[in-house]
Coordinates of C-alpha atoms and ligand atoms in Angstrom, one line a residue:
M1 CA 0.2 0.1 -0.1
E2 CA 1.3 3.3 -0.6
T3 CA 1.7 5.5 1.9
E4 CA 0.9 9.0 2.4
L5 CA 4.9 9.8 2.3
D6 CA 5.4 7.5 -0.6
G7 CA 2.4 9.5 -2.9
E8 CA 4.2 12.8 -2.7
L9 CA 7.2 11.6 -3.4
T10 CA 6.1 9.0 -6.2
G11 CA 2.8 10.2 -6.8
E12 CA 1.5 11.9 -9.7
V13 CA 1.8 15.9 -10.9
V14 CA -0.3 17.4 -13.3
V15 CA 2.5 20.9 -15.1
V16 CA -0.4 23.0 -16.7
G17 CA 1.8 25.2 -19.2
G18 CA 4.4 23.7 -21.8
G19 CA 6.2 26.8 -22.5
V20 CA 10.1 27.2 -21.4
I21 CA 9.1 27.1 -17.9
G22 CA 6.9 24.1 -18.0
L23 CA 8.4 22.0 -19.9
T24 CA 11.5 22.5 -17.5
T25 CA 9.8 22.1 -14.7
A26 CA 8.4 18.9 -15.8
V27 CA 11.7 17.6 -16.7
V28 CA 13.0 18.1 -13.4
L29 CA 10.1 16.3 -11.4
A30 CA 10.0 13.0 -13.7
E31 CA 13.9 13.1 -13.2
R32 CA 13.4 12.8 -9.8
G33 CA 10.8 10.6 -9.7
R34 CA 7.6 12.1 -9.8
R35 CA 4.8 10.3 -12.9
V36 CA 4.2 13.8 -14.0
R37 CA 1.6 14.6 -17.0
L38 CA 2.1 18.2 -18.8
W39 CA -1.8 19.6 -19.8
T40 CA -0.4 22.3 -22.8
R41 CA -3.5 25.0 -24.4
E42 CA -0.9 25.9 -26.8
P43 CA 1.5 23.3 -29.2
V44 CA 5.2 24.9 -28.6
E45 CA 5.1 26.3 -31.6
R46 CA 2.7 29.0 -30.7
T47 CA 4.1 29.5 -27.3
T48 CA 6.2 32.7 -26.0
S49 CA 9.4 30.8 -25.5
V50 CA 9.4 29.9 -28.4
V51 CA 9.7 33.6 -29.7
A52 CA 12.6 34.1 -27.3
G53 CA 15.9 35.5 -28.5
G54 CA 17.1 32.8 -26.2
L55 CA 20.2 34.5 -24.8
W56 CA 20.9 34.3 -21.0
W57 CA 20.9 37.4 -19.3
P58 CA 18.3 38.4 -16.6
Y59 CA 16.1 41.3 -18.5
R60 CA 13.0 42.2 -17.2
I61 CA 12.7 40.3 -14.2
E62 CA 11.9 41.5 -10.4
P63 CA 13.0 40.1 -7.6
V64 CA 16.5 40.8 -9.4
A65 CA 18.8 39.2 -6.7
L66 CA 16.2 35.7 -6.9
A67 CA 16.2 36.1 -10.7
Q68 CA 20.0 36.5 -10.3
A69 CA 20.7 33.0 -7.7
W70 CA 18.5 31.4 -10.6
A71 CA 19.8 32.5 -13.4
L72 CA 23.4 31.1 -12.4
R73 CA 21.7 27.6 -11.3
S74 CA 20.4 27.5 -14.7
L75 CA 23.9 29.2 -16.1
D76 CA 25.4 25.9 -14.4
V77 CA 23.1 23.9 -16.5
Y78 CA 23.3 25.5 -20.2
E79 CA 26.8 25.2 -19.4
E80 CA 26.3 21.6 -19.6
L81 CA 24.0 21.2 -22.3
A82 CA 26.4 23.1 -24.4
A83 CA 28.6 20.0 -24.5
R84 CA 26.0 18.7 -27.2
P85 CA 24.7 22.0 -28.7
E86 CA 23.2 20.1 -31.9
E87 CA 20.7 17.4 -30.1
T88 CA 20.0 20.7 -27.0
G89 CA 20.5 23.9 -29.1
V90 CA 22.1 25.1 -26.3
R91 CA 25.4 26.8 -27.8
M92 CA 28.2 29.1 -25.8
S93 CA 28.2 32.6 -27.7
E94 CA 30.9 35.5 -27.6
G95 CA 28.9 39.3 -27.7
V96 CA 29.0 42.2 -26.8
L97 CA 26.2 43.8 -24.0
G98 CA 26.4 47.5 -25.2
E99 CA 26.2 50.7 -22.1
T100 CA 27.1 48.2 -19.6
T101 CA 30.9 48.0 -18.0
P102 CA 32.3 45.5 -15.8
D103 CA 31.6 47.6 -13.0
E104 CA 28.8 47.7 -13.4
V105 CA 27.1 43.9 -13.9
G106 CA 28.5 43.1 -9.9
A107 CA 29.8 40.2 -8.2
W108 CA 27.1 38.0 -9.0
A109 CA 27.5 37.3 -12.7
S110 CA 31.8 38.0 -12.4
A111 CA 32.3 35.8 -10.3
R112 CA 31.0 32.8 -12.0
L113 CA 31.4 34.5 -15.7
P114 CA 35.7 35.1 -15.6
G115 CA 35.5 36.0 -18.8
L116 CA 33.8 39.9 -18.4
R117 CA 35.7 42.6 -19.3
A118 CA 35.5 45.4 -21.7
A119 CA 34.7 45.5 -24.9
T120 CA 37.3 46.7 -27.2
A121 CA 36.9 49.8 -29.8
G122 CA 37.0 47.0 -32.8
E123 CA 34.3 45.0 -30.9
Y124 CA 31.5 48.0 -30.3
A125 CA 31.4 51.6 -30.6
G126 CA 30.7 52.9 -26.9
V127 CA 31.3 51.1 -23.6
G128 CA 30.5 47.4 -24.1
L129 CA 30.5 44.1 -22.4
W130 CA 31.9 41.9 -23.7
A131 CA 30.9 37.6 -23.0
R132 CA 30.5 34.4 -23.5
L133 CA 26.4 33.2 -22.4
P134 CA 24.8 31.0 -23.3
L135 CA 22.4 31.5 -26.1
V136 CA 19.6 29.1 -27.0
D137 CA 18.2 27.9 -30.1
M138 CA 14.6 27.9 -28.2
S139 CA 12.7 25.4 -31.8
A140 CA 15.7 23.0 -31.0
H141 CA 16.0 23.3 -26.8
L142 CA 11.8 23.1 -26.7
P143 CA 11.0 19.8 -28.4
W144 CA 14.6 18.0 -27.3
L145 CA 12.7 19.4 -23.4
R146 CA 9.4 17.2 -24.4
R147 CA 11.8 14.2 -26.0
R148 CA 13.3 14.4 -22.4
L149 CA 10.3 14.6 -20.3
V150 CA 8.7 11.7 -22.5
A151 CA 12.0 9.5 -21.7
A152 CA 11.9 10.5 -18.2
G153 CA 8.4 8.8 -18.5
G154 CA 6.4 11.8 -18.3
T155 CA 3.1 12.8 -20.8
V156 CA 2.2 16.2 -23.1
E157 CA -1.4 16.4 -23.7
D158 CA -3.0 19.7 -25.2
R159 CA -4.9 20.5 -23.3
A160 CA -6.8 24.1 -22.0
V161 CA -8.4 24.2 -18.8
S162 CA -10.5 26.5 -17.5
D163 CA -9.2 25.9 -13.7
L164 CA -6.8 24.0 -12.3
A165 CA -8.8 22.1 -9.9
E166 CA -9.8 20.5 -13.2
A167 CA -6.2 18.7 -12.8
D168 CA -6.4 15.5 -11.2
A169 CA -3.5 15.0 -9.3
P170 CA -2.5 15.7 -5.9
V171 CA -0.1 18.2 -7.0
V172 CA -0.8 20.9 -9.6
V173 CA 1.8 23.4 -10.7
N174 CA 1.1 26.2 -13.0
C175 CA 3.6 27.4 -15.4
T176 CA 1.3 29.1 -17.6
G177 CA 2.7 32.2 -18.6
L178 CA 0.7 34.9 -19.7
G179 CA -2.3 32.4 -19.3
A180 CA -1.8 32.7 -15.6
R181 CA -4.0 36.2 -16.1
D182 CA -7.5 34.1 -16.7
L183 CA -6.9 31.3 -15.1
V184 CA -5.8 31.9 -11.5
P185 CA -6.9 34.6 -12.2
D186 CA -4.3 37.5 -11.6
P187 CA -4.4 40.0 -13.4
S188 CA -1.2 41.4 -12.3
V189 CA 0.3 39.2 -15.1
R190 CA 0.7 41.9 -18.4
P191 CA 2.0 41.4 -21.6
V192 CA 5.2 43.0 -22.5
R193 CA 5.1 43.0 -26.7
G194 CA 8.2 41.8 -28.6
Q195 CA 8.6 41.5 -31.9
L196 CA 11.9 40.0 -33.9
V197 CA 12.6 39.9 -37.4
V198 CA 14.0 36.9 -39.1
V199 CA 16.7 36.6 -41.8
E200 CA 19.2 35.2 -43.2
N201 CA 22.7 35.7 -41.7
P202 CA 24.6 37.7 -43.6
G203 CA 27.9 36.1 -41.7
I204 CA 27.6 37.2 -38.5
H205 CA 29.1 35.3 -35.5
D206 CA 28.8 37.7 -32.7
W207 CA 25.6 38.7 -31.1
L208 CA 25.0 42.1 -30.0
V209 CA 22.8 44.1 -27.1
S210 CA 22.6 47.7 -27.4
A211 CA 20.7 50.2 -25.3
D212 CA 19.5 53.7 -26.8
A213 CA 20.0 55.8 -24.0
G214 CA 17.4 58.5 -25.3
S215 CA 14.8 56.4 -26.6
G216 CA 14.9 53.4 -24.1
E217 CA 14.8 50.9 -26.4
T218 CA 17.2 48.3 -27.1
T219 CA 18.4 46.7 -30.1
Y220 CA 19.9 43.5 -30.7
F221 CA 20.8 40.9 -32.9
L222 CA 21.7 37.3 -31.8
P223 CA 23.0 34.5 -34.5
Q224 CA 21.3 31.3 -34.1
P225 CA 21.7 28.1 -36.6
G226 CA 20.8 29.3 -40.2
R227 CA 19.5 32.9 -39.4
L228 CA 20.1 35.6 -37.5
L229 CA 16.9 37.1 -35.0
L230 CA 17.2 40.7 -34.8
G231 CA 15.1 42.7 -32.4
G232 CA 13.2 44.5 -30.3
T233 CA 11.0 45.7 -28.3
A234 CA 9.3 46.1 -25.3
E235 CA 5.8 47.0 -25.5
E236 CA 3.7 47.1 -22.3
D237 CA -0.2 46.3 -21.9
A238 CA 0.4 45.6 -25.6
W239 CA -1.7 42.2 -26.6
S240 CA -1.5 42.0 -30.6
T241 CA 0.5 39.0 -31.7
E242 CA 0.2 40.3 -35.1
P243 CA 3.7 41.6 -36.6
D244 CA 3.5 45.2 -37.5
P245 CA 5.5 46.2 -40.5
A246 CA 6.4 49.5 -39.3
V247 CA 8.4 48.5 -36.2
A248 CA 9.8 45.5 -38.5
E249 CA 11.8 48.4 -40.5
A250 CA 12.7 50.0 -37.4
I251 CA 14.3 46.9 -36.0
V252 CA 16.5 46.1 -39.6
R253 CA 17.4 49.5 -39.7
R254 CA 18.3 50.2 -36.0
C255 CA 20.4 46.4 -36.4
A256 CA 22.2 47.8 -39.4
A257 CA 22.8 50.8 -38.5
L258 CA 25.2 48.8 -35.8
R259 CA 25.9 46.0 -38.3
P260 CA 25.8 47.4 -42.3
E261 CA 25.7 43.8 -44.2
I262 CA 22.1 43.2 -42.1
A263 CA 20.8 46.0 -44.1
G264 CA 20.7 43.7 -47.1
A265 CA 20.3 40.7 -45.3
R266 CA 17.1 38.4 -46.9
V267 CA 13.5 38.5 -44.5
L268 CA 12.9 34.7 -43.6
A269 CA 10.5 35.4 -40.6
H270 CA 8.1 37.9 -38.7
R271 CA 8.0 36.9 -34.8
V272 CA 6.1 38.1 -31.8
G273 CA 5.5 37.1 -28.3
L274 CA 3.8 38.5 -25.3
R275 CA 6.4 38.1 -22.1
P276 CA 4.4 37.2 -19.1
A277 CA 5.5 39.9 -17.2
R278 CA 4.7 40.7 -12.8
D279 CA 6.0 42.7 -10.2
A280 CA 8.1 39.6 -9.1
V281 CA 7.9 36.2 -10.4
R282 CA 5.5 34.3 -8.4
L283 CA 7.1 30.7 -7.1
E284 CA 5.3 29.7 -4.3
R285 CA 3.1 27.3 -2.9
A286 CA -0.7 27.6 -2.5
V287 CA -3.9 25.3 -1.7
L288 CA -6.6 24.2 -3.9
P289 CA -10.4 24.5 -3.2
D290 CA -10.1 20.7 -2.1
G291 CA -6.7 21.7 -0.6
R292 CA -4.7 19.6 -2.9
R293 CA -1.3 21.2 -3.4
L294 CA -0.6 23.9 -5.7
V295 CA 2.7 25.4 -6.8
H296 CA 2.6 28.5 -8.8
N297 CA 5.4 28.8 -11.6
Y298 CA 4.9 32.1 -13.8
G299 CA 5.3 35.7 -14.4
H300 CA 9.1 35.1 -15.6
G301 CA 9.0 38.6 -18.1
G302 CA 12.0 38.8 -20.8
A303 CA 14.2 36.4 -18.5
G304 CA 12.0 32.9 -18.5
V305 CA 14.9 31.1 -20.3
T306 CA 17.8 33.1 -18.2
V307 CA 16.0 31.2 -15.0
A308 CA 14.1 28.5 -16.3
W309 CA 16.1 25.9 -14.7
G310 CA 16.8 27.3 -11.5
C311 CA 12.8 28.5 -11.3
A312 CA 12.3 24.7 -12.3
E313 CA 14.3 23.8 -9.2
E314 CA 12.3 25.7 -6.6
A315 CA 9.2 25.0 -8.1
A316 CA 10.1 20.7 -7.8
R317 CA 11.3 21.3 -3.6
L318 CA 8.0 23.4 -3.5
A319 CA 5.8 20.3 -4.7
S320 CA 7.2 17.7 -2.8
Ligands
FAD1 C1 10.8 38.9 -28.4 C2 11.4 38.0 -27.1 C3 12.4 37.9 -26.8 C4 12.8 36.9 -25.4 N1 14.5 36.6 -25.6 C5 14.7 36.3 -24.5 C6 16.3 35.9 -24.0 O1 16.7 36.0 -25.0 N2 16.2 35.1 -23.0 C7 15.6 35.3 -22.3 O2 15.9 33.9 -21.1 N3 14.1 35.0 -22.0 C8 13.3 35.7 -23.2 N4 12.4 36.3 -23.3 C9 11.4 36.4 -22.8 C10 10.5 34.6 -23.0 O3 10.6 34.6 -23.8 C11 9.8 34.2 -21.5 O4 10.1 34.7 -20.2 C12 9.5 32.6 -21.7 O5 8.5 32.3 -22.3 C13 8.4 32.1 -20.6 O6 7.7 31.2 -20.4 P1 6.7 30.6 -19.8 O7 7.2 29.6 -20.4 O8 6.2 31.0 -18.5 O9 5.5 30.6 -21.4 P2 4.8 30.5 -22.2 O10 5.9 30.4 -23.2 O11 3.7 31.5 -22.5 O12 4.2 29.5 -22.0 C14 3.2 29.3 -21.0 C15 2.2 27.7 -21.5 O13 1.2 27.9 -20.5 C16 0.2 27.1 -21.3 N5 -1.4 28.0 -21.3 C17 -1.5 29.3 -20.6 N6 -2.5 28.8 -20.4 C18 -3.1 27.7 -20.3 C19 -4.1 27.5 -20.2 N7 -5.5 28.1 -19.3 N8 -4.6 25.9 -20.0 C20 -3.6 25.1 -21.0 N9 -2.3 25.6 -21.0 C21 -2.0 26.8 -20.6 C22 0.6 27.4 -22.9 O14 -0.4 27.3 -23.9 C23 2.0 27.5 -23.2 O15 2.6 26.3 -23.4 C24 11.6 36.9 -24.4 C25 10.8 37.2 -24.8 C26 10.2 37.7 -26.0 C27 8.3 38.0 -26.6

């Protein structure tokens, strides 16, 4: 007979949400011996996560100190995964964070990323920080996470949930991102719209993120296998997932100002994603009306990829 303790440790968990947060959380739980069923309303190709540029760096995420700790844990994992880039979609990649100095980064990152240094004038026309960071090809990484989940005994079902209590398991983990706004409901989760242009890579190997102090706009390009991602935008409370041609044109223009060869690059696709922003990530235990355990793991803003593994491990701890 299964004791209550066994039930807690080996019992079933339903993870709601199949973006990077839900999949990573489900993998951690399944590999710790839980029987995991993941329910997702959208297929991976329609999540915010697949749109992400995939650069490891805490951006638009609160609370900062916790996000840094989750990011560092995720860095450990991504460094390991980068040994098998074809399989995992994770690569260590060099580039420059513009308008950032090594001093500004703080001890949290410099201790862990010893290669950080000021960018040379040849690398960036301005103050910049050179770094070698994980860059995740989400179109490869998400399917790989799904395969890893299935290999650990988990299942994935296309299924929309209108009430978290529908999930028939002793423990339910809510990783619904922006979906938590209606589902929990939690009106403090709000969209921060991001648009990208995908172009043929005109021969760029390093990534660049540049912030314009005047306009507050961030411009970046990130080389991914077979393509170059150009960004970006961050429009608060904007819900449209339709690419705006004028915004796309401005993104290409801003990127080409940094690297002229981008101007003539053939456009392959336009992408829009709604970042699930919140004043603070919600990563905590709660209870369903019938007393079952609920763990929330949502609201990762512009850094869900960056913190995914740290948050997944914390969610798994809260689930046990
Ligand atoms: C343009 C852009 C660039 C970005 N670049 C980066 C980057 O470089 N680095 C980085 O770290 N982050 C980046 N981000 C942020 C990152 O994409 C998000 O933080 C992350 O994808 C959030 O993951 P998630 O799993 O919480 O949400 P999502 O990917 O949105 O997944 C939510 C899941 O929940 C499911 N769901 C929702 N409601 C329900 C329901 N009622 N029932 C069942 N299922 C439901 C959805 O179907 C989906 O599967 C970027 C975002 C954008 C838009």
